Amino acid sequence: MVKICCIGAGYVGGPTMAVIALKCPDIEVAVVDISVPRINAWNSDQLPIYEPGLEDVVKQCRGRNLFFSTDVEKHVCEADIVFVSVNTPTKTRGLGAGKAADLTYWESAARMIADVSKSDKIVVEKSTVPVKTAEAIEKILTHNSKGINFQILSNPEFLAEGTAIEDLFKPDRVLIGGRETEGGQKAIKALKDVYAHWVPEENIITTNLWSAELSKLAANAFLAQRISSVNAMSALCEATGANVTQVSYAVGKDTRIGAKFLNASVGFGGSCFQKDILNLVYICECNGLPEVAEYWKQVIKINDYQKTRFVNRVVASMFNTVSNKKIAILGFAFKKDTGDTRETPAIDVCKGLLGDKARLSIYDPQVTEDQIQRDLSMKKFDWDHPLHLQPMSPTTVKQVGVVWDAYEATKDAHGVCILTEWDEFKTLDFQRIYDNMQKPAFVFDGRNVVDGEKLRQIGFIVYSIGKPLDA
Ligand code: NAD
């Protein structure tokens, strides 16, 4: 029986391995992590992450051929294929701070693999890493072991949070990069055999190592660029009376462009887009390509601008001050169907409003009070002027209340900001909300989820991203 071990039981390691276990009953899969609470949660009824369909998959194979454990060394030692799916955040200090990927976790995983291995292994980069990382990993593995053959593959993950299980069941493509040597090709074949259990052969792409590593960064950069492009258009729509939904529809009808990922919003978030673009910027700079670096930087600048623009619009609309006004924040996660708040635009929007002394009442169906307080108590990392993270003042944190119901959040509020496109926000009773708010009552729709016209008929003053403004 082939044995797989995955180091890192996070948003990627957990769901990807659960799906491999489900689709490959002939393979034993162990997911290991240094975090005891995370592994305990994977072994309980309260999984550590929320993802539609995940619980069902885990329940079907946990204890059969899917195991979650903190015994990292034992499972690595026994495995034929070791996936490494540890976090690769942006460096916060030292060389490349604010841009480069922090490979500390990766390096320590690689050193441990070399240390405990007694048999040949395929080591798979599942984490998103800078192009050429495999070269460094190879050095670490070979210099720290004797007589063991390690084959490194790059197999980046393209799942999107919120649709992870769907994406894993039917991936647009599985990408495997490896060395062009006989050993490299054999390793590619072994990993292909795993995916071939359910992925059609034409959807499994094989490349050299560097193409696979770079493709992941490129894919995220392209996706984020699309969002920044439509968000840049949304600002122009507001200035000219055009409607961004109509513009996106018209533009997306061109089959060369396509309709997906053209929704204007308060900005992109999540743990990947910004970090991967910053990483790309750093790689370009290191390779003497400052113009290319500048091009990708702009994607992040527009994203930051969109969040600032939104905050400014809220404050300007509410008579140039939100001081001591109650603002309901509907949605804090970076997108619907996830409880993940990493780099969510809600953090910057809330901080912007808090900066003008607003009182916030926040509701998100999947995000806990602890998460929100933690996120809001950290100062934003400025990648042009890197500083260490510093906590915000406790008085600012006191301006924040977290509630478990949209009606509670909006009661007595002066304004409502919709920051995540949760489906439940579309069906809220806005007449009831209006009746219980201060007047004039404002709605700022950062995701274009509600029907602005209907809300205006109720009496709201409405601002929707990229739409004509109320007089
Ligand atoms: P995560 O933070 O949720 O999980 C990483 C896990 O690795 C943590 O639980 C951590 O405790 C564990 N870990 C770190 N060092 C370890 C070690 N030495 N031994 C054992 N466990 C260790 O991160 P994630 O969101 O799953 O992302 C992982 C990687 O996948 C990142 O490189 C990310 O860029 C990439 N990625 C993420 C997504 C996404 O949607 N989240 C999608 C595609 C790719």
GROMACS .gro file of N, CA and C in nm, residues 1 37 42 82 157 207 239 299 426:
model
   27
    1MET      N    1   0.084  -0.120   0.000
    1MET     CA    2   0.000   0.000   0.000
    1MET      C    3   0.088   0.126   0.000
   37PRO      N    4  -0.378   2.171   1.890
   37PRO     CA    5  -0.521   2.203   1.879
   37PRO      C    6  -0.577   2.177   1.739
   42TRP      N    7  -0.916   1.830   1.393
   42TRP     CA    8  -0.937   1.740   1.277
   42TRP      C    9  -0.988   1.605   1.322
   82VAL      N   10   0.587   1.246   0.041
   82VAL     CA   11   0.566   1.345   0.147
   82VAL      C   12   0.526   1.478   0.083
  157GLU      N   13  -0.122   2.398  -0.544
  157GLU     CA   14  -0.265   2.376  -0.526
  157GLU      C   15  -0.344   2.496  -0.576
  207THR      N   16   0.520   1.951  -1.624
  207THR     CA   17   0.614   2.053  -1.673
  207THR      C   18   0.748   2.034  -1.602
  239ALA      N   19  -1.746   5.784  -1.131
  239ALA     CA   20  -1.715   5.923  -1.171
  239ALA      C   21  -1.792   5.965  -1.296
  299VAL      N   22  -0.113   4.613  -0.897
  299VAL     CA   23  -0.233   4.534  -0.866
  299VAL      C   24  -0.268   4.548  -0.718
  426LYS      N   25  -2.859   3.865   0.108
  426LYS     CA   26  -2.950   3.898  -0.003
  426LYS      C   27  -3.095   3.890   0.041
   0.00000   0.00000   0.00000
